[in-house]
């Protein structure tokens, strides 16, 4: 066989086409690489960028997943063709109306079907942090069922999973440590167990908002700040399990509760996690920067948690922007990864 004495040259027109293709593909490649990390986009501010600017900021930072807290047409329009996977939340004050099947069908038609396939819907979170004693507990399961049935009727069940987002307080605080003892409180069981049964039967994950910040600040005498920030050597629980950080311990307590609710195969998606930069003595820029980057590195890696080792943890950071009109304690206004002027508060690698 004769070997050429020099490499064949690529025609200039072909090389130009290849370079153009690579340039066009870069945003998609960037987004795909970061898909285990999403960011929540709250809009409780009077100084936030336009929806189009926000979506551009997601794309330029390679953030491939977004969670929003109610349907919003300008956000949908900006997301069209972006390939960003979207979680849409249905607010608690909407749950009662969605116990009517026709209303749920109408909601799906107006807020989902009208934008498919240009917007890439992933989850619908029916309710956010419904707690024992809330009026909405009686409406939660029927609303989830009706939205799910409407998604099935639209033949979108292969793409979109219907769930709810809870907080970690549904697990009895006296059983949250060690994580293997985690179980739902008696007050929570009555409404959350039927929901979990529904998720299990439909292959849908449970969405959980996991905040080491609030766990630490509620018990600083017994929790080390470094443990909450992913910077400690970890602890060994009384049952002999090594936990490197508080995030994993909180998450595994939720998995233990699912196991005790006879739903060991239900996966958890961390639908919010964050650390504020102002509003308390541990809400500082440095602590928040440390938390966010360590959280990103952890959930994108394949360490997993002691109960679910060896895989990435689908996680949504809270939140994209500081929100100056948000209610509650002062810290609630300062969870943003970016300032409203779109400047990053931290040097993070998504």
PDB file of C-alpha atoms in Angstrom, residues 22 33 41 51 56 87 114 138 152-153 208 226 229 235 237 240 242 250 255 296 315 330 337:
ATOM      1  CA  UNK A  22     -19.209  24.096  15.687  1.00  0.00           C
ATOM      2  CA  UNK A  33     -22.601  19.499  29.747  1.00  0.00           C
ATOM      3  CA  UNK A  41     -36.012  31.674  38.195  1.00  0.00           C
ATOM      4  CA  UNK A  51     -37.373  37.354  30.197  1.00  0.00           C
ATOM      5  CA  UNK A  56     -29.800  34.522  27.271  1.00  0.00           C
ATOM      6  CA  UNK A  87     -40.082  22.770  35.445  1.00  0.00           C
ATOM      7  CA  UNK A 114     -49.797  25.583  23.445  1.00  0.00           C
ATOM      8  CA  UNK A 138     -57.000  18.040  50.807  1.00  0.00           C
ATOM      9  CA  UNK A 152     -51.675  11.701  29.347  1.00  0.00           C
ATOM     10  CA  UNK A 153     -54.620  12.876  27.243  1.00  0.00           C
ATOM     11  CA  UNK A 208     -37.727  18.161  47.480  1.00  0.00           C
ATOM     12  CA  UNK A 226     -18.215  23.609  57.717  1.00  0.00           C
ATOM     13  CA  UNK A 229     -20.713  24.212  53.505  1.00  0.00           C
ATOM     14  CA  UNK A 235     -19.182  12.789  60.524  1.00  0.00           C
ATOM     15  CA  UNK A 237     -23.481   8.486  62.346  1.00  0.00           C
ATOM     16  CA  UNK A 240     -21.688   3.690  61.309  1.00  0.00           C
ATOM     17  CA  UNK A 242     -19.903   8.354  57.019  1.00  0.00           C
ATOM     18  CA  UNK A 250     -30.831  15.722  54.612  1.00  0.00           C
ATOM     19  CA  UNK A 255     -34.912   8.561  50.931  1.00  0.00           C
ATOM     20  CA  UNK A 296     -22.432  22.208  41.998  1.00  0.00           C
ATOM     21  CA  UNK A 315     -30.481  19.682  41.504  1.00  0.00           C
ATOM     22  CA  UNK A 330     -34.412  39.569  55.011  1.00  0.00           C
ATOM     23  CA  UNK A 337     -26.528  33.845  41.878  1.00  0.00           C
TER      24      UNK A 337
END
